mmCIF file with all atom_site columns, C-alpha atoms in Angstrom:
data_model
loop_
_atom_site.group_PDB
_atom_site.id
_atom_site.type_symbol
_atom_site.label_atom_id
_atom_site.label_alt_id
_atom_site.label_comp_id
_atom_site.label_asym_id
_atom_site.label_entity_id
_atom_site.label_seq_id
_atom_site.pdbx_PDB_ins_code
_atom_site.Cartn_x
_atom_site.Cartn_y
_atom_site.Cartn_z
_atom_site.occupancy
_atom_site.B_iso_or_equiv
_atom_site.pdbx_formal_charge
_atom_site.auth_seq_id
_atom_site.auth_comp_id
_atom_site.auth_asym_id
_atom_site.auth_atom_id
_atom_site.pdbx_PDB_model_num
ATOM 1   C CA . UNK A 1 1   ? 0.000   0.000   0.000  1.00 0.00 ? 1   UNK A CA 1
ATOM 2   C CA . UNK A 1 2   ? 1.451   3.538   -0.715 1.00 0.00 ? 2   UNK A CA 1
ATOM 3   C CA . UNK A 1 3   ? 0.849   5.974   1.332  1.00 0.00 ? 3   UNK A CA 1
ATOM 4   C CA . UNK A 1 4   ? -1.728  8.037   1.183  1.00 0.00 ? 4   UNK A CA 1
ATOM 5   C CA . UNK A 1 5   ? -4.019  5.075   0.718  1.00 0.00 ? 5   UNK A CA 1
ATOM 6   C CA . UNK A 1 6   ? -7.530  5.886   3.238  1.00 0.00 ? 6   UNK A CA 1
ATOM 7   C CA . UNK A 1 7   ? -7.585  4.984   6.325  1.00 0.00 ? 7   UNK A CA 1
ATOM 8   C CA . UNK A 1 8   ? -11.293 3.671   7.628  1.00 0.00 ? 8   UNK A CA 1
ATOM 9   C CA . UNK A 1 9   ? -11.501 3.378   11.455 1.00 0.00 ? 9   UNK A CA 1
ATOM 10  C CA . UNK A 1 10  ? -14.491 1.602   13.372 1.00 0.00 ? 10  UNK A CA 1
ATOM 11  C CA . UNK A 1 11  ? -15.612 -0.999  15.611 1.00 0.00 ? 11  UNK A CA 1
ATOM 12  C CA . UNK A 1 12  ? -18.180 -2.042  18.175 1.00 0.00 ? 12  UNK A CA 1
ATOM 13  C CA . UNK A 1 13  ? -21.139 -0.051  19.917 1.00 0.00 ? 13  UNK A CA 1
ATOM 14  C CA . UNK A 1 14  ? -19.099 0.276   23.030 1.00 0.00 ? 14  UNK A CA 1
ATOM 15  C CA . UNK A 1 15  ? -16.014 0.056   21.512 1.00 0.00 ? 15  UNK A CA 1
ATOM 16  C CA . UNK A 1 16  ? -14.156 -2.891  22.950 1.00 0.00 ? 16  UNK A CA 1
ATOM 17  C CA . UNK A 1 17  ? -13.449 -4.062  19.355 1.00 0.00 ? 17  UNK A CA 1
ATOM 18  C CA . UNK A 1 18  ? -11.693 -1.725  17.019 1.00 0.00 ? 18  UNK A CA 1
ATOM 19  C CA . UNK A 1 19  ? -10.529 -1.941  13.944 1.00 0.00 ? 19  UNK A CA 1
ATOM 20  C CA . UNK A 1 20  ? -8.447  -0.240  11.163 1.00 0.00 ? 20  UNK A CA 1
ATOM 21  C CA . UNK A 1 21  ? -8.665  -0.964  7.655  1.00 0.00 ? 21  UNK A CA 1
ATOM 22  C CA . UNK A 1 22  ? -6.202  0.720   5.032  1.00 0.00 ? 22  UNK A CA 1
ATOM 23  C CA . UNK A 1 23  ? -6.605  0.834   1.094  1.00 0.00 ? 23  UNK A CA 1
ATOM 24  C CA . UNK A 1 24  ? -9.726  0.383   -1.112 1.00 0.00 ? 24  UNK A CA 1
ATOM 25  C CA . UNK A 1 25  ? -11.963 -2.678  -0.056 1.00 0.00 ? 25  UNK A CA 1
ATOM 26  C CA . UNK A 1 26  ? -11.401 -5.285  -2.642 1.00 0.00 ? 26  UNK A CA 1
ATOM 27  C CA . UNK A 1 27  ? -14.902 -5.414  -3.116 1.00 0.00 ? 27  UNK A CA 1
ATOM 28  C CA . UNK A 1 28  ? -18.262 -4.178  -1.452 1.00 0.00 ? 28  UNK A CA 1
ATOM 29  C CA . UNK A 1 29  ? -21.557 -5.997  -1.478 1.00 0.00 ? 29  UNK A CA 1
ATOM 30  C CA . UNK A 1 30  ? -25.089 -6.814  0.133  1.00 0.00 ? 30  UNK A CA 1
ATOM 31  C CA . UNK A 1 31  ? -26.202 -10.052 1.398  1.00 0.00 ? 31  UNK A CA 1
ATOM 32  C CA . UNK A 1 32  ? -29.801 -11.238 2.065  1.00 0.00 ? 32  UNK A CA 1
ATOM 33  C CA . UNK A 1 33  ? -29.215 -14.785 2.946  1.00 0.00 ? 33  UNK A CA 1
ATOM 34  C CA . UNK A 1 34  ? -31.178 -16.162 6.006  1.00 0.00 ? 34  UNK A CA 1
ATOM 35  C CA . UNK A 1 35  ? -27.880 -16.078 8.380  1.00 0.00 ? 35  UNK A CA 1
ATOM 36  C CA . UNK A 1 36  ? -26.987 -12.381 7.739  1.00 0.00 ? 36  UNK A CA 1
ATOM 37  C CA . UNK A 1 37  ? -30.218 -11.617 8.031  1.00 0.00 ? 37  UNK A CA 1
ATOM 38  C CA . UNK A 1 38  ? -30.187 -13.093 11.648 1.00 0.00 ? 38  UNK A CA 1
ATOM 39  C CA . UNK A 1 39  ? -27.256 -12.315 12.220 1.00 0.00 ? 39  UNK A CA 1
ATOM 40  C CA . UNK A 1 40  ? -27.428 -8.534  11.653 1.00 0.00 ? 40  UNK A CA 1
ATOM 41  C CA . UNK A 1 41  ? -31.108 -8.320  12.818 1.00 0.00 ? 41  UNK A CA 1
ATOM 42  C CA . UNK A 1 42  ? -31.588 -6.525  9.150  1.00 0.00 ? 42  UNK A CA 1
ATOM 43  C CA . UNK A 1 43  ? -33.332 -7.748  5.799  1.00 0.00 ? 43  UNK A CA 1
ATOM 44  C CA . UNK A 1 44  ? -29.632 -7.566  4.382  1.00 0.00 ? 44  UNK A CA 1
ATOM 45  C CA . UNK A 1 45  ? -25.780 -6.701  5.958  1.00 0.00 ? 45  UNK A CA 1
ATOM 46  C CA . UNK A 1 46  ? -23.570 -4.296  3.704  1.00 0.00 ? 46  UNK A CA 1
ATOM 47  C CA . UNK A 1 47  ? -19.914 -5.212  3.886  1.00 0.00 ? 47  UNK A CA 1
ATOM 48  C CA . UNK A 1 48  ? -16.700 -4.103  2.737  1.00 0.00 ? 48  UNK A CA 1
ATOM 49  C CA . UNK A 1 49  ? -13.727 -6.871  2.065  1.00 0.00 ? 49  UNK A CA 1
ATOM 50  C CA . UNK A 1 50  ? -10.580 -6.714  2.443  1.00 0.00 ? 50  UNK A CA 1
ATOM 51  C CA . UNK A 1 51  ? -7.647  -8.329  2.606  1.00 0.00 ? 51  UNK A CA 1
ATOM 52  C CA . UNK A 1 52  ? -6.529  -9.646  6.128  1.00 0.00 ? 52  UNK A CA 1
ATOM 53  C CA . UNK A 1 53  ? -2.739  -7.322  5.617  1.00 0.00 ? 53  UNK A CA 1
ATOM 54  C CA . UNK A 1 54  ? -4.791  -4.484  5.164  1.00 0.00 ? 54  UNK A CA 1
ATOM 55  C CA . UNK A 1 55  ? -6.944  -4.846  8.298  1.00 0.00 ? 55  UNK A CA 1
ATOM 56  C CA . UNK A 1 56  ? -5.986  -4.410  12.151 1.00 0.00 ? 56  UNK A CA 1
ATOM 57  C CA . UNK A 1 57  ? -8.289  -5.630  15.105 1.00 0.00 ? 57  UNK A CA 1
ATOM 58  C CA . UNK A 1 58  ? -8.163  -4.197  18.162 1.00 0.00 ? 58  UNK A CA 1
ATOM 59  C CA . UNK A 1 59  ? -9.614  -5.880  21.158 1.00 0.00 ? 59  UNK A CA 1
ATOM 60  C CA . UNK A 1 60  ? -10.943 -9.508  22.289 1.00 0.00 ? 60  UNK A CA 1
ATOM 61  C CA . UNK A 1 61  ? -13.843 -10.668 20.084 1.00 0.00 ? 61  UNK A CA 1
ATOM 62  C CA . UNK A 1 62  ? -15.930 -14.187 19.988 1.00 0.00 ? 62  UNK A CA 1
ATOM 63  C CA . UNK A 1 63  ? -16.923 -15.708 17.293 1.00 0.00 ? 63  UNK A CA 1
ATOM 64  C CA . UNK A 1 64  ? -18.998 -18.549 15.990 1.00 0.00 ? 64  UNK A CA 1
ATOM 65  C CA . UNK A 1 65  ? -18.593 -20.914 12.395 1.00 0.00 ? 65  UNK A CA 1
ATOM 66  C CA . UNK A 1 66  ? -21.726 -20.047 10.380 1.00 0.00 ? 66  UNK A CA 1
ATOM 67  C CA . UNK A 1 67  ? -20.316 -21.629 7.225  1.00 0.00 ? 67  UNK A CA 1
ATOM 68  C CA . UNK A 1 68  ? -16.976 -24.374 6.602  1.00 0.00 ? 68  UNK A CA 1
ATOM 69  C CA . UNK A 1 69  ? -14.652 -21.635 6.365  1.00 0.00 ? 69  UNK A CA 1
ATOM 70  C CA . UNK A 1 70  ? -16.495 -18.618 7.481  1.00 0.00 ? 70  UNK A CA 1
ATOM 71  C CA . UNK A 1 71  ? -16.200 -17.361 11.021 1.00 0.00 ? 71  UNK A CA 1
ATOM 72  C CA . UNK A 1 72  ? -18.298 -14.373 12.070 1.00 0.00 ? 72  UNK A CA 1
ATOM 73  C CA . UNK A 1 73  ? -16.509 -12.141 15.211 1.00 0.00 ? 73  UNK A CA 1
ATOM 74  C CA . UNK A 1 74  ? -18.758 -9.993  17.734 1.00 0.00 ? 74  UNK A CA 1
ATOM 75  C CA . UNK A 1 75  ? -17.931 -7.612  20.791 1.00 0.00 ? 75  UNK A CA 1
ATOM 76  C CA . UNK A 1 76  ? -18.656 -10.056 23.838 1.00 0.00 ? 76  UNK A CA 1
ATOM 77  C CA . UNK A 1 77  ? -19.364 -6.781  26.031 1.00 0.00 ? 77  UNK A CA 1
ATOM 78  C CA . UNK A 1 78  ? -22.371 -5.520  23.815 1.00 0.00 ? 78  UNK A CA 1
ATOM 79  C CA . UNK A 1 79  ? -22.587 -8.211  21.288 1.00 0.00 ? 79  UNK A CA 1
ATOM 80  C CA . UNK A 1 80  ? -22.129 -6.198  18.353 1.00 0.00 ? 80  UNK A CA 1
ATOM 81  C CA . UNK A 1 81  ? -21.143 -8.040  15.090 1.00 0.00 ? 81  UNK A CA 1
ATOM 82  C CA . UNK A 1 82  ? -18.173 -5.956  14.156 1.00 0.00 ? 82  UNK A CA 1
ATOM 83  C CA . UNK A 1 83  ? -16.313 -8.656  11.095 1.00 0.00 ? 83  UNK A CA 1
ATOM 84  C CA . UNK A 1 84  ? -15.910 -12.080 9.766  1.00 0.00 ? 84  UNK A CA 1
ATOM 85  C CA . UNK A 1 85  ? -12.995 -14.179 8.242  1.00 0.00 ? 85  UNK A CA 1
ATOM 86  C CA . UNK A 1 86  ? -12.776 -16.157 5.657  1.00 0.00 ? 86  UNK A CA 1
ATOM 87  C CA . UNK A 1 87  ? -9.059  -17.253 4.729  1.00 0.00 ? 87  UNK A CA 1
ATOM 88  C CA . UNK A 1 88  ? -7.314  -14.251 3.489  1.00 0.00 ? 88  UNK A CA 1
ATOM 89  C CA . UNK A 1 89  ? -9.903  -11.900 3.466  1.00 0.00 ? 89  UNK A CA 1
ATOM 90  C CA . UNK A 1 90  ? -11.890 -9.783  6.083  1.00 0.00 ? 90  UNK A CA 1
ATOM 91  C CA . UNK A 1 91  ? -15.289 -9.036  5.800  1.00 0.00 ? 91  UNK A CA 1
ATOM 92  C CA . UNK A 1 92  ? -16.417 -5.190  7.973  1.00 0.00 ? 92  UNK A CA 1
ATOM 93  C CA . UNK A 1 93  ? -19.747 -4.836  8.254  1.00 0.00 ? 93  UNK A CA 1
ATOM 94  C CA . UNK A 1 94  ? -20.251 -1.311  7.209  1.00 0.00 ? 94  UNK A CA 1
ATOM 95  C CA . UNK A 1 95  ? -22.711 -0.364  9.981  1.00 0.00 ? 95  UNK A CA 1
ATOM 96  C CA . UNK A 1 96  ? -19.554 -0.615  12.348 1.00 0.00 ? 96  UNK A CA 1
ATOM 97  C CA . UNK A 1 97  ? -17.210 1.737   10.470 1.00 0.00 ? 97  UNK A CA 1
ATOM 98  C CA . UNK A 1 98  ? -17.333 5.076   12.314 1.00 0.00 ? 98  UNK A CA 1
ATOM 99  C CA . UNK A 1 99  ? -17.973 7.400   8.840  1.00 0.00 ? 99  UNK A CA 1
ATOM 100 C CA . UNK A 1 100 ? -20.029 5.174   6.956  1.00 0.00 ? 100 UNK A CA 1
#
């Protein structure tokens, strides 16, 4: 990454999880299947992925395995969903970035 690239900042409602993400998401997308939409409490969860180099996490999270290789990461002080992994990448949800 040069430098110069953005910097996007977020994390949870109380902000025990933070995170910072540098660069341009290598992509950006909306999901309506049945797990984000429980999982999110929302007909559909905007995201932003990127790849795990470009992304620090700040702070303890939990987590649970909703799919074989996708694990979804939430504040266990207020429960907010704040990412997931999947291999390389790192999926934000974009509610939890602090400019939107």
């Amino acid at each position: 990454m040069a430098n110069g690239d953005p910097i996007h900042e977020g994390g949870c409602a109380c902000g025990a999880v933070r995170f910072t993400a540098r660069g341009e998401p290598l992509r950006v997308g909306l999901c309506h299947c049945l797990t984000c939409r429980k999982s999110h409490a929302s007909a559909f969860n905007a995201f932003a992925i990127y790849s795990a180099n470009q992304v620090e996490i700040r702070g303890e999270s939990n987590s649970w395995r909703s799919s074989p290789s996708y694990d979804r990461h939430f504040c266990p002080k207020c429960g907010s969903g704040v990412f997931g992994r999947d291999g390389e990448e790192v999926e934000l949800s974009v509610g939890s970035f602090d400019q939107p």
